[in-house]
Amino acid sequence: MDKFIVMGGNRLNGEITLHAAKNAVLPLLSCCILCDEEIVLQDCQPLSDVKKMAEIIVRMGGKAFFENGDLHVNCSDVKSLAIDAKLTKSIRSSIFMLGSLLGRFGRAEVSYPGGCEIGKRPIDIHIAGLKNLGVDVKETEIYIECNGTNLHNGIVELSMPSVGATENMIMAAVLTRGKTIIKNAAREPEIIDLQNFINAMGGKVEGAGGSIVTVEGVNRLHGCKFRPVSDRIAAGTYLVMCATCGGEIALKNCDTFGLNSVIEVLKSCGCRVKEEKDMVRLTSDGKLKNAALLRTGPFPAFPTDMQPQFCAALATADGVSLIEETMFENRFKYINQLEIMGADIAVDSRRALITGVNELNANIIEAEDLRGGAALITAALKAEGVSTIYGVEHIDRGYYKIEEELTGLGADIVRVSK
Ligand code: UD1
């Protein structure tokens, strides 16, 4: 297992080019199952989560490989409708394959993904939605068997705007005759991206980005080349790192639509942020003001996937900040590692009260999940001295060679492989 050695204290200056978003590519990969022609997802990095999802497709009989920065997928020979239990456990997003497998084969089998590092993550909304569309769902303790012989169009109202459930409903409806209406749909930019992708293949989806998404079933989808939306969480992470350490960075290929709530908080903390065409620039003196209340919520509210990085930033801000996590019940686990570094944070269930300290001390710390890991890097970049970060495999799920990106900005961070 790899670890990072970080010598903190450097300012971050320079430019980073963003690539396709992990959370966009994963559902698009699932969606490829609905098509029997070649699809090229452009500018996709081989993130470990994306590689695992591609492996699922390969194990089911399809093709998925990286070439010159693009991900080539061909699902014409996909035969299996069951997803290997071990892979389902290793990547939760395999649950997003229920909709597309049902759309293509009328059947699907997935083992229950179970909880994960950030919370229980139930799938009841996915199941209720599919049942609404006529799918017969049998759940055992470990397996979910879906029979979609009677899959039909209809109106599905989600009890919560779940991103994954919205994506599953859209994919189940794409090749299903007639009009399906999804109410209380998630409004994240990645849902808009899924709509654009399906329409680029000849599908008929509209309304994404709003709360009602309409899918008009088509007979088939054709292959296409598609550049998924840029990674807004990677963008936000680099902005927060620079805000914390001080310096000036420019992010290229950056779509600011998905970043508004993050940019607002950064500005309120004293950073200068300038938005240009496909580019964001941030300047920070490295001494942030507090954030009175940062409450996570479904888009367009503040993203839960940026909560840990901001907590690390606010640990050395001027004054007291409050974070309220409304999305996942177990998303403060990284905080004890920040405390080891000298942060002053009081956690009470879903709230974290952060009293800014003058400095963090370098230490040996361990990441237990992806964004918590990004928070620990943020803290280590700020702390004086040498920190060692274990659990790098979690960070690799969503940031490709992050140490190289940060080195390019002037950070002192190296990966050590055993
Ligand atoms: C997606 C993102 C993840 C992000 C999350 C929230 C991907 C691959 N992952 O995850 O990075 O943190 O959105 O922005 O895109 N819920 C239920 N029952 C369900 C489904 C969800 O109760 O059947 C709850 C969850 O526990 C959570 C909330 O709904 O409290 C939102 O979850 P959801 O939007 O479904 O997240 P994911 O799609 O899993």
Short mmCIF file of C-alpha atoms and ligand atoms in Angstrom, two decimals:
data_model
loop_
_atom_site.label_atom_id
_atom_site.label_comp_id
_atom_site.label_asym_id
_atom_site.label_seq_id
_atom_site.Cartn_x
_atom_site.Cartn_y
_atom_site.Cartn_z
CA MET A 1 0.00 0.00 0.00
CA ASP A 2 1.27 3.47 -0.89
CA LYS A 3 1.71 6.42 1.42
CA PHE A 4 2.28 10.14 0.89
CA ILE A 5 5.10 12.06 2.52
CA VAL A 6 4.19 15.73 2.66
CA MET A 7 6.44 18.59 3.73
CA GLY A 8 3.96 21.35 4.50
CA GLY A 9 4.28 25.10 4.38
CA ASN A 10 4.61 25.80 0.65
CA ARG A 11 2.32 28.18 -1.18
CA LEU A 12 0.59 26.76 -4.26
CA ASN A 13 1.00 28.53 -7.58
CA GLY A 14 0.30 27.44 -11.13
CA GLU A 15 -2.23 25.82 -13.39
CA ILE A 16 -4.18 22.56 -13.39
CA THR A 17 -6.19 21.12 -16.28
CA LEU A 18 -9.35 19.32 -15.24
CA HIS A 19 -10.57 16.08 -16.79
CA ALA A 20 -13.85 14.15 -16.97
CA ALA A 21 -15.60 13.85 -13.60
CA LYS A 22 -15.53 10.50 -11.82
CA ASN A 23 -19.18 10.93 -10.81
CA ALA A 24 -20.16 11.62 -14.42
CA VAL A 25 -18.11 8.81 -15.98
CA LEU A 26 -19.40 6.07 -13.64
CA PRO A 27 -23.10 6.37 -14.62
CA LEU A 28 -22.12 6.93 -18.29
CA LEU A 29 -20.22 3.63 -18.20
CA SER A 30 -23.30 1.93 -16.86
CA CYS A 31 -25.38 3.61 -19.57
CA CYS A 32 -23.07 2.17 -22.27
CA ILE A 33 -24.72 -1.21 -21.57
CA LEU A 34 -27.84 0.11 -23.32
CA CYS A 35 -25.94 0.50 -26.60
CA ASP A 36 -24.39 -2.16 -28.85
CA GLU A 37 -22.00 0.13 -30.73
CA GLU A 38 -18.64 1.64 -29.83
CA ILE A 39 -18.64 4.61 -27.46
CA VAL A 40 -15.65 6.84 -26.76
CA LEU A 41 -15.66 8.74 -23.49
CA GLN A 42 -13.08 11.44 -24.07
CA ASP A 43 -10.53 12.81 -21.62
CA CYS A 44 -11.11 10.15 -18.96
CA GLN A 45 -8.34 9.42 -16.51
CA PRO A 46 -7.81 5.86 -15.26
CA LEU A 47 -9.07 6.58 -11.75
CA SER A 48 -9.30 3.41 -9.68
CA ASP A 49 -13.12 3.63 -9.37
CA VAL A 50 -13.47 4.08 -13.12
CA LYS A 51 -11.12 1.15 -13.77
CA LYS A 52 -13.23 -1.07 -11.50
CA MET A 53 -16.44 -0.11 -13.28
CA ALA A 54 -14.74 -0.80 -16.63
CA GLU A 55 -13.66 -4.17 -15.25
CA ILE A 56 -17.27 -5.01 -14.43
CA ILE A 57 -18.17 -4.41 -18.08
CA VAL A 58 -15.28 -6.58 -19.24
CA ARG A 59 -16.28 -9.40 -16.86
CA MET A 60 -19.80 -9.23 -18.31
CA GLY A 61 -18.41 -9.82 -21.81
CA GLY A 62 -17.98 -6.22 -23.06
CA LYS A 63 -14.87 -4.25 -24.01
CA ALA A 64 -13.54 -1.28 -22.06
CA PHE A 65 -10.02 0.08 -22.40
CA PHE A 66 -8.09 3.34 -22.12
CA GLU A 67 -6.28 4.71 -25.17
CA ASN A 68 -4.65 8.11 -25.58
CA GLY A 69 -6.58 9.63 -22.69
CA ASP A 70 -9.98 8.31 -23.85
CA LEU A 71 -12.03 5.41 -22.56
CA HIS A 72 -13.33 3.11 -25.32
CA VAL A 73 -16.35 0.99 -24.50
CA ASN A 74 -18.24 -1.57 -26.53
CA CYS A 75 -21.03 -3.50 -24.87
CA SER A 76 -22.29 -5.37 -27.94
CA ASP A 77 -21.12 -8.68 -26.49
CA VAL A 78 -22.26 -8.12 -22.92
CA LYS A 79 -24.08 -11.30 -21.93
CA SER A 80 -24.13 -11.58 -18.18
CA LEU A 81 -26.76 -9.83 -16.16
CA ALA A 82 -25.23 -10.65 -12.83
CA ILE A 83 -22.54 -8.53 -11.24
CA ASP A 84 -19.91 -10.32 -9.26
CA ALA A 85 -20.45 -9.87 -5.52
CA LYS A 86 -16.80 -9.00 -4.83
CA LEU A 87 -16.82 -6.17 -7.40
CA THR A 88 -20.14 -4.83 -6.12
CA LYS A 89 -18.62 -4.58 -2.68
CA SER A 90 -15.49 -2.85 -3.99
CA ILE A 91 -17.40 -0.23 -5.96
CA ARG A 92 -20.75 0.94 -4.74
CA SER A 93 -21.65 2.50 -8.10
CA SER A 94 -22.25 -0.95 -9.56
CA ILE A 95 -25.76 -0.46 -8.15
CA PHE A 96 -26.17 2.13 -10.93
CA MET A 97 -26.13 -0.80 -13.35
CA LEU A 98 -29.56 -2.06 -12.31
CA GLY A 99 -31.37 0.41 -14.59
CA SER A 100 -29.27 -0.24 -17.67
CA LEU A 101 -29.21 -4.04 -17.27
CA LEU A 102 -32.99 -4.00 -16.95
CA GLY A 103 -33.28 -1.73 -19.98
CA ARG A 104 -31.12 -4.04 -22.09
CA PHE A 105 -31.97 -7.55 -20.83
CA GLY A 106 -35.15 -7.18 -18.82
CA ARG A 107 -33.34 -8.78 -15.87
CA ALA A 108 -30.57 -7.85 -13.45
CA GLU A 109 -28.83 -9.38 -10.49
CA VAL A 110 -26.65 -7.40 -8.13
CA SER A 111 -25.43 -8.25 -4.69
CA TYR A 112 -26.38 -5.73 -2.02
CA PRO A 113 -23.66 -3.07 -1.79
CA GLY A 114 -24.00 -2.70 1.98
CA GLY A 115 -22.70 0.27 3.94
CA CYS A 116 -19.52 2.15 3.20
CA GLU A 117 -17.03 4.42 4.92
CA ILE A 118 -19.29 7.47 4.97
CA GLY A 119 -22.56 5.88 6.04
CA LYS A 120 -25.19 3.18 5.59
CA ARG A 121 -26.14 4.31 2.06
CA PRO A 122 -29.44 2.49 1.60
CA ILE A 123 -30.88 1.72 -1.86
CA ASP A 124 -34.58 1.78 -0.97
CA ILE A 125 -35.28 4.73 -3.30
CA HIS A 126 -33.76 2.85 -6.27
CA ILE A 127 -35.86 -0.22 -5.47
CA ALA A 128 -39.11 1.69 -4.90
CA GLY A 129 -38.63 3.55 -8.21
CA LEU A 130 -37.99 0.37 -10.19
CA LYS A 131 -41.03 -1.31 -8.63
CA ASN A 132 -43.05 1.70 -9.75
CA LEU A 133 -41.97 0.97 -13.31
CA GLY A 134 -43.22 -2.62 -13.08
CA VAL A 135 -39.97 -4.32 -12.07
CA ASP A 136 -40.40 -7.32 -9.80
CA VAL A 137 -37.68 -7.03 -7.15
CA LYS A 138 -36.68 -9.89 -4.87
CA GLU A 139 -34.29 -9.00 -2.08
CA THR A 140 -32.43 -11.56 -0.07
CA GLU A 141 -29.91 -10.56 2.57
CA ILE A 142 -27.09 -10.32 0.03
CA TYR A 143 -28.69 -10.42 -3.42
CA ILE A 144 -31.17 -8.26 -5.33
CA GLU A 145 -32.88 -9.98 -8.23
CA CYS A 146 -34.83 -7.79 -10.62
CA ASN A 147 -37.23 -9.14 -13.18
CA GLY A 148 -38.13 -6.46 -15.69
CA THR A 149 -40.35 -8.54 -17.99
CA ASN A 150 -43.14 -6.08 -17.25
CA LEU A 151 -40.94 -2.96 -17.20
CA HIS A 152 -43.12 -0.09 -18.38
CA ASN A 153 -43.18 3.69 -18.54
CA GLY A 154 -44.83 5.68 -15.79
CA ILE A 155 -44.50 8.41 -13.21
CA VAL A 156 -41.91 7.91 -10.47
CA GLU A 157 -41.71 10.30 -7.56
CA LEU A 158 -38.49 9.87 -5.61
CA SER A 159 -38.82 10.33 -1.83
CA MET A 160 -35.46 12.16 -1.88
CA PRO A 161 -33.52 13.61 -4.86
CA SER A 162 -31.01 10.74 -4.88
CA VAL A 163 -28.37 11.11 -7.61
CA GLY A 164 -27.94 7.38 -8.18
CA ALA A 165 -31.67 6.61 -8.08
CA THR A 166 -32.39 9.39 -10.62
CA GLU A 167 -29.70 7.95 -12.90
CA ASN A 168 -31.08 4.41 -12.52
CA MET A 169 -34.63 5.53 -13.35
CA ILE A 170 -33.45 7.42 -16.44
CA MET A 171 -31.47 4.42 -17.68
CA ALA A 172 -34.34 1.98 -17.04
CA ALA A 173 -36.63 4.22 -19.11
CA VAL A 174 -34.39 5.02 -22.11
CA LEU A 175 -35.37 1.92 -24.15
CA THR A 176 -38.79 1.49 -22.57
CA ARG A 177 -41.76 2.38 -24.77
CA GLY A 178 -43.64 5.59 -23.94
CA LYS A 179 -42.98 8.50 -21.61
CA THR A 180 -41.52 8.14 -18.11
CA ILE A 181 -41.61 11.10 -15.77
CA ILE A 182 -39.24 11.27 -12.81
CA LYS A 183 -40.36 13.71 -10.13
CA ASN A 184 -38.19 15.08 -7.32
CA ALA A 185 -35.18 14.16 -9.46
CA ALA A 186 -31.64 15.07 -8.35
CA ARG A 187 -30.45 18.25 -10.10
CA GLU A 188 -26.68 17.68 -10.07
CA PRO A 189 -24.65 18.65 -13.18
CA GLU A 190 -23.81 14.94 -13.61
CA ILE A 191 -27.52 14.25 -14.27
CA ILE A 192 -27.46 16.90 -17.02
CA ASP A 193 -24.40 15.17 -18.39
CA LEU A 194 -26.18 11.81 -18.45
CA GLN A 195 -29.05 13.44 -20.36
CA ASN A 196 -26.63 14.99 -22.88
CA PHE A 197 -24.88 11.64 -23.33
CA ILE A 198 -28.09 9.69 -23.91
CA ASN A 199 -29.33 12.32 -26.37
CA ALA A 200 -25.99 12.19 -28.21
CA MET A 201 -26.71 8.46 -28.71
CA GLY A 202 -30.18 9.18 -30.12
CA GLY A 203 -32.19 8.99 -26.88
CA LYS A 204 -34.85 11.47 -25.79
CA VAL A 205 -34.36 12.85 -22.30
CA GLU A 206 -35.26 16.34 -21.15
CA GLY A 207 -35.58 18.38 -17.99
CA ALA A 208 -32.31 17.34 -16.30
CA GLY A 209 -31.02 20.08 -14.03
CA GLY A 210 -34.60 20.62 -12.87
CA SER A 211 -36.73 18.50 -10.54
CA ILE A 212 -38.74 16.80 -13.29
CA VAL A 213 -36.95 14.67 -15.86
CA THR A 214 -38.86 13.21 -18.78
CA VAL A 215 -37.66 10.21 -20.76
CA GLU A 216 -39.34 9.27 -24.03
CA GLY A 217 -38.41 5.69 -24.87
CA VAL A 218 -36.57 4.99 -28.14
CA ASN A 219 -35.94 1.68 -29.94
CA ARG A 220 -32.17 1.80 -29.85
CA LEU A 221 -29.13 3.96 -29.07
CA HIS A 222 -26.18 4.42 -31.42
CA GLY A 223 -22.49 4.84 -30.58
CA CYS A 224 -20.91 8.26 -30.09
CA LYS A 225 -17.89 10.24 -28.92
CA PHE A 226 -18.62 12.23 -25.79
CA ARG A 227 -16.58 14.42 -23.42
CA PRO A 228 -18.11 14.09 -19.94
CA VAL A 229 -18.42 17.19 -17.78
CA SER A 230 -15.27 18.26 -15.92
CA ASP A 231 -14.73 17.16 -12.35
CA ARG A 232 -16.20 19.88 -10.14
CA ILE A 233 -15.14 18.12 -6.92
CA ALA A 234 -11.51 17.82 -8.07
CA ALA A 235 -11.75 21.52 -9.03
CA GLY A 236 -13.14 22.46 -5.63
CA THR A 237 -10.47 20.41 -3.88
CA TYR A 238 -7.59 22.21 -5.63
CA LEU A 239 -9.22 25.59 -4.98
CA VAL A 240 -9.54 24.81 -1.27
CA MET A 241 -5.95 23.58 -1.06
CA CYS A 242 -4.69 26.83 -2.59
CA ALA A 243 -7.05 28.88 -0.40
CA THR A 244 -5.58 27.15 2.68
CA CYS A 245 -1.90 27.34 1.73
CA GLY A 246 -1.98 30.72 -0.03
CA GLY A 247 -0.91 31.38 -3.60
CA GLU A 248 -2.60 31.68 -6.97
CA ILE A 249 -3.98 28.90 -9.13
CA ALA A 250 -5.83 28.70 -12.40
CA LEU A 251 -8.04 25.72 -13.27
CA LYS A 252 -8.51 25.05 -16.96
CA ASN A 253 -11.53 23.19 -18.46
CA CYS A 254 -13.51 24.30 -15.43
CA ASP A 255 -17.29 24.56 -15.70
CA THR A 256 -18.21 26.93 -12.87
CA PHE A 257 -21.94 26.07 -13.00
CA GLY A 258 -21.38 23.16 -10.64
CA LEU A 259 -19.06 25.11 -8.38
CA ASN A 260 -21.11 28.17 -7.45
CA SER A 261 -21.80 27.25 -3.82
CA VAL A 262 -18.13 26.36 -3.29
CA ILE A 263 -16.89 29.59 -4.87
CA GLU A 264 -19.32 31.60 -2.74
CA VAL A 265 -17.88 30.15 0.47
CA LEU A 266 -14.30 30.66 -0.72
CA LYS A 267 -15.07 34.33 -1.42
CA SER A 268 -16.72 34.76 1.99
CA CYS A 269 -13.55 33.33 3.55
CA GLY A 270 -11.50 36.09 1.91
CA CYS A 271 -10.23 34.52 -1.34
CA ARG A 272 -10.34 36.35 -4.64
CA VAL A 273 -11.99 34.21 -7.30
CA LYS A 274 -12.20 35.21 -10.93
CA GLU A 275 -14.28 33.24 -13.41
CA GLU A 276 -13.30 33.37 -17.06
CA LYS A 277 -14.43 31.26 -19.98
CA ASP A 278 -13.75 27.59 -19.00
CA MET A 279 -11.27 28.84 -16.37
CA VAL A 280 -11.29 29.78 -12.69
CA ARG A 281 -8.52 31.67 -10.92
CA LEU A 282 -8.15 31.84 -7.17
CA THR A 283 -5.82 34.03 -5.15
CA SER A 284 -5.40 33.61 -1.41
CA ASP A 285 -3.06 35.03 1.22
CA GLY A 286 -3.39 31.77 3.14
CA LYS A 287 -5.15 33.34 6.10
CA LEU A 288 -8.84 32.50 5.78
CA LYS A 289 -11.81 34.02 7.58
CA ASN A 290 -14.27 31.63 9.26
CA ALA A 291 -17.44 30.32 7.58
CA ALA A 292 -20.43 31.05 9.82
CA LEU A 293 -22.46 28.03 8.68
CA LEU A 294 -21.70 25.56 5.96
CA ARG A 295 -24.62 23.16 5.46
CA THR A 296 -24.39 20.35 2.93
CA GLY A 297 -27.39 19.39 0.78
CA PRO A 298 -28.51 18.20 -2.64
CA PHE A 299 -27.43 20.41 -5.58
CA PRO A 300 -27.47 23.41 -5.81
CA ALA A 301 -26.73 23.43 -2.06
CA PHE A 302 -23.18 22.97 -0.80
CA PRO A 303 -21.83 19.53 -1.88
CA THR A 304 -21.20 16.93 0.80
CA ASP A 305 -18.20 15.81 -1.30
CA MET A 306 -16.48 19.14 -0.47
CA GLN A 307 -17.29 19.14 3.25
CA PRO A 308 -14.11 17.43 4.54
CA GLN A 309 -11.72 19.59 2.49
CA PHE A 310 -13.38 22.76 3.81
CA CYS A 311 -13.22 21.47 7.37
CA ALA A 312 -9.45 21.06 7.00
CA ALA A 313 -9.21 24.59 5.54
CA LEU A 314 -11.29 26.11 8.34
CA ALA A 315 -9.15 24.40 10.99
CA THR A 316 -6.66 27.27 10.63
CA ALA A 317 -9.17 30.01 9.73
CA ASP A 318 -9.67 33.09 11.82
CA GLY A 319 -12.58 32.43 14.22
CA VAL A 320 -15.24 29.79 14.69
CA SER A 321 -16.96 27.92 11.84
CA LEU A 322 -19.88 25.52 11.88
CA ILE A 323 -20.38 22.66 9.45
CA GLU A 324 -23.64 20.74 9.26
CA GLU A 325 -23.61 17.48 7.30
CA THR A 326 -27.15 16.59 6.20
CA MET A 327 -26.37 13.95 3.58
CA PHE A 328 -24.34 11.15 5.15
CA GLU A 329 -24.36 10.19 8.81
CA ASN A 330 -20.76 9.08 9.08
CA ARG A 331 -18.85 11.73 7.20
CA PHE A 332 -16.78 13.22 10.03
CA LYS A 333 -14.49 10.22 10.55
CA TYR A 334 -11.45 12.11 9.21
CA ILE A 335 -11.80 14.71 11.98
CA ASN A 336 -9.94 12.65 14.58
CA GLN A 337 -6.94 12.71 12.23
CA LEU A 338 -7.15 16.52 12.01
CA GLU A 339 -7.25 16.59 15.81
CA ILE A 340 -4.03 14.56 15.90
CA MET A 341 -2.58 17.47 13.91
CA GLY A 342 -3.76 19.99 16.49
CA ALA A 343 -7.13 21.06 15.06
CA ASP A 344 -9.78 22.20 17.56
CA ILE A 345 -13.05 20.62 16.39
CA ALA A 346 -16.06 19.60 18.48
CA VAL A 347 -18.31 17.07 16.77
CA ASP A 348 -21.89 16.53 17.84
CA SER A 349 -23.61 13.99 15.60
CA ARG A 350 -24.10 15.84 12.27
CA ARG A 351 -22.41 19.09 13.32
CA ALA A 352 -18.78 20.08 13.62
CA LEU A 353 -17.79 23.27 15.43
CA ILE A 354 -14.34 24.35 14.29
CA THR A 355 -12.30 26.84 16.26
CA GLY A 356 -9.45 28.04 14.09
CA VAL A 357 -5.96 27.43 15.50
CA ASN A 358 -2.80 29.31 14.50
CA GLU A 359 -1.10 26.28 13.03
CA LEU A 360 -1.40 22.56 12.44
CA ASN A 361 1.42 20.19 13.32
CA ALA A 362 2.68 17.60 10.89
CA ASN A 363 1.97 14.02 12.00
CA ILE A 364 1.31 10.45 10.87
CA ILE A 365 -2.29 10.20 9.73
CA GLU A 366 -4.53 7.79 7.85
CA ALA A 367 -7.27 8.35 5.26
CA GLU A 368 -10.35 6.15 5.60
CA ASP A 369 -12.34 7.48 2.65
CA LEU A 370 -11.85 9.48 -0.55
CA ARG A 371 -12.79 13.06 0.37
CA GLY A 372 -11.62 12.62 3.97
CA GLY A 373 -8.27 11.72 2.40
CA ALA A 374 -8.31 14.96 0.37
CA ALA A 375 -8.93 16.81 3.63
CA LEU A 376 -5.86 15.21 5.21
CA ILE A 377 -3.69 16.26 2.26
CA THR A 378 -5.06 19.81 2.62
CA ALA A 379 -4.08 19.82 6.31
CA ALA A 380 -0.66 18.29 5.66
CA LEU A 381 0.11 20.88 2.95
CA LYS A 382 -0.64 23.61 5.50
CA ALA A 383 1.15 22.09 8.52
CA GLU A 384 4.76 22.91 9.24
CA GLY A 385 6.94 19.80 9.05
CA VAL A 386 6.71 16.37 7.51
CA SER A 387 3.43 14.41 7.57
CA THR A 388 2.91 10.81 6.48
CA ILE A 389 -0.49 9.95 5.02
CA TYR A 390 -1.60 6.32 4.85
CA GLY A 391 -4.73 5.06 3.09
CA VAL A 392 -3.70 6.56 -0.26
CA GLU A 393 -5.78 3.92 -2.09
CA HIS A 394 -8.92 5.79 -0.99
CA ILE A 395 -7.59 9.04 -2.46
CA ASP A 396 -6.68 7.31 -5.74
CA ARG A 397 -10.37 6.45 -6.25
CA GLY A 398 -11.11 10.02 -7.26
CA TYR A 399 -7.83 11.90 -7.90
CA TYR A 400 -5.41 10.67 -10.53
CA LYS A 401 -1.79 10.99 -9.40
CA ILE A 402 -2.71 13.89 -7.13
CA GLU A 403 0.89 14.11 -5.93
CA GLU A 404 2.01 15.06 -9.48
CA GLU A 405 -0.69 17.74 -9.80
CA LEU A 406 0.31 19.23 -6.46
CA THR A 407 4.03 19.02 -7.16
CA GLY A 408 3.30 21.02 -10.32
CA LEU A 409 1.87 23.73 -8.07
CA GLY A 410 4.98 23.82 -5.90
CA ALA A 411 3.89 21.46 -3.11
CA ASP A 412 6.37 19.07 -1.56
CA ILE A 413 4.59 15.71 -1.70
CA VAL A 414 5.89 12.32 -2.76
CA ARG A 415 4.29 8.91 -3.09
CA VAL A 416 6.16 6.06 -1.49
CA SER A 417 5.22 2.57 -2.69
CA LYS A 418 6.18 -0.37 -0.54
C1 UD1 B 1 -23.67 10.42 -5.38
C2 UD1 B 1 -22.17 10.64 -5.58
C3 UD1 B 1 -21.48 10.90 -4.23
C4 UD1 B 1 -22.15 12.06 -3.51
C5 UD1 B 1 -23.66 11.83 -3.42
C6 UD1 B 1 -24.40 13.03 -2.83
C7 UD1 B 1 -21.69 9.28 -7.51
C8 UD1 B 1 -20.97 8.09 -8.07
N1 UD1 B 1 -21.61 9.45 -6.19
O1 UD1 B 1 -23.82 9.27 -4.58
O2 UD1 B 1 -20.10 11.20 -4.49
O3 UD1 B 1 -21.62 12.18 -2.21
O4 UD1 B 1 -24.22 11.58 -4.73
O5 UD1 B 1 -24.14 14.16 -3.58
O6 UD1 B 1 -22.26 10.06 -8.25
N2 UD1 B 1 -30.51 7.61 -0.04
C9 UD1 B 1 -31.45 6.81 0.54
N3 UD1 B 1 -31.94 5.76 -0.18
C10 UD1 B 1 -31.52 5.48 -1.45
C11 UD1 B 1 -30.53 6.31 -2.03
C12 UD1 B 1 -30.04 7.37 -1.31
O7 UD1 B 1 -31.87 7.03 1.67
O8 UD1 B 1 -32.02 4.51 -2.07
C13 UD1 B 1 -29.95 8.75 0.71
C14 UD1 B 1 -28.47 8.59 1.04
O9 UD1 B 1 -28.26 7.85 2.20
C15 UD1 B 1 -28.03 10.03 1.19
C16 UD1 B 1 -28.90 10.77 0.16
O10 UD1 B 1 -29.99 9.90 -0.12
O11 UD1 B 1 -28.39 10.51 2.47
C17 UD1 B 1 -28.19 11.14 -1.12
O12 UD1 B 1 -27.62 10.00 -1.67
P1 UD1 B 1 -27.47 9.83 -3.25
O13 UD1 B 1 -27.79 11.12 -3.91
O14 UD1 B 1 -28.25 8.64 -3.67
O15 UD1 B 1 -25.93 9.54 -3.40
P2 UD1 B 1 -25.24 8.58 -4.43
O16 UD1 B 1 -25.95 8.62 -5.73
O17 UD1 B 1 -25.00 7.26 -3.81
#
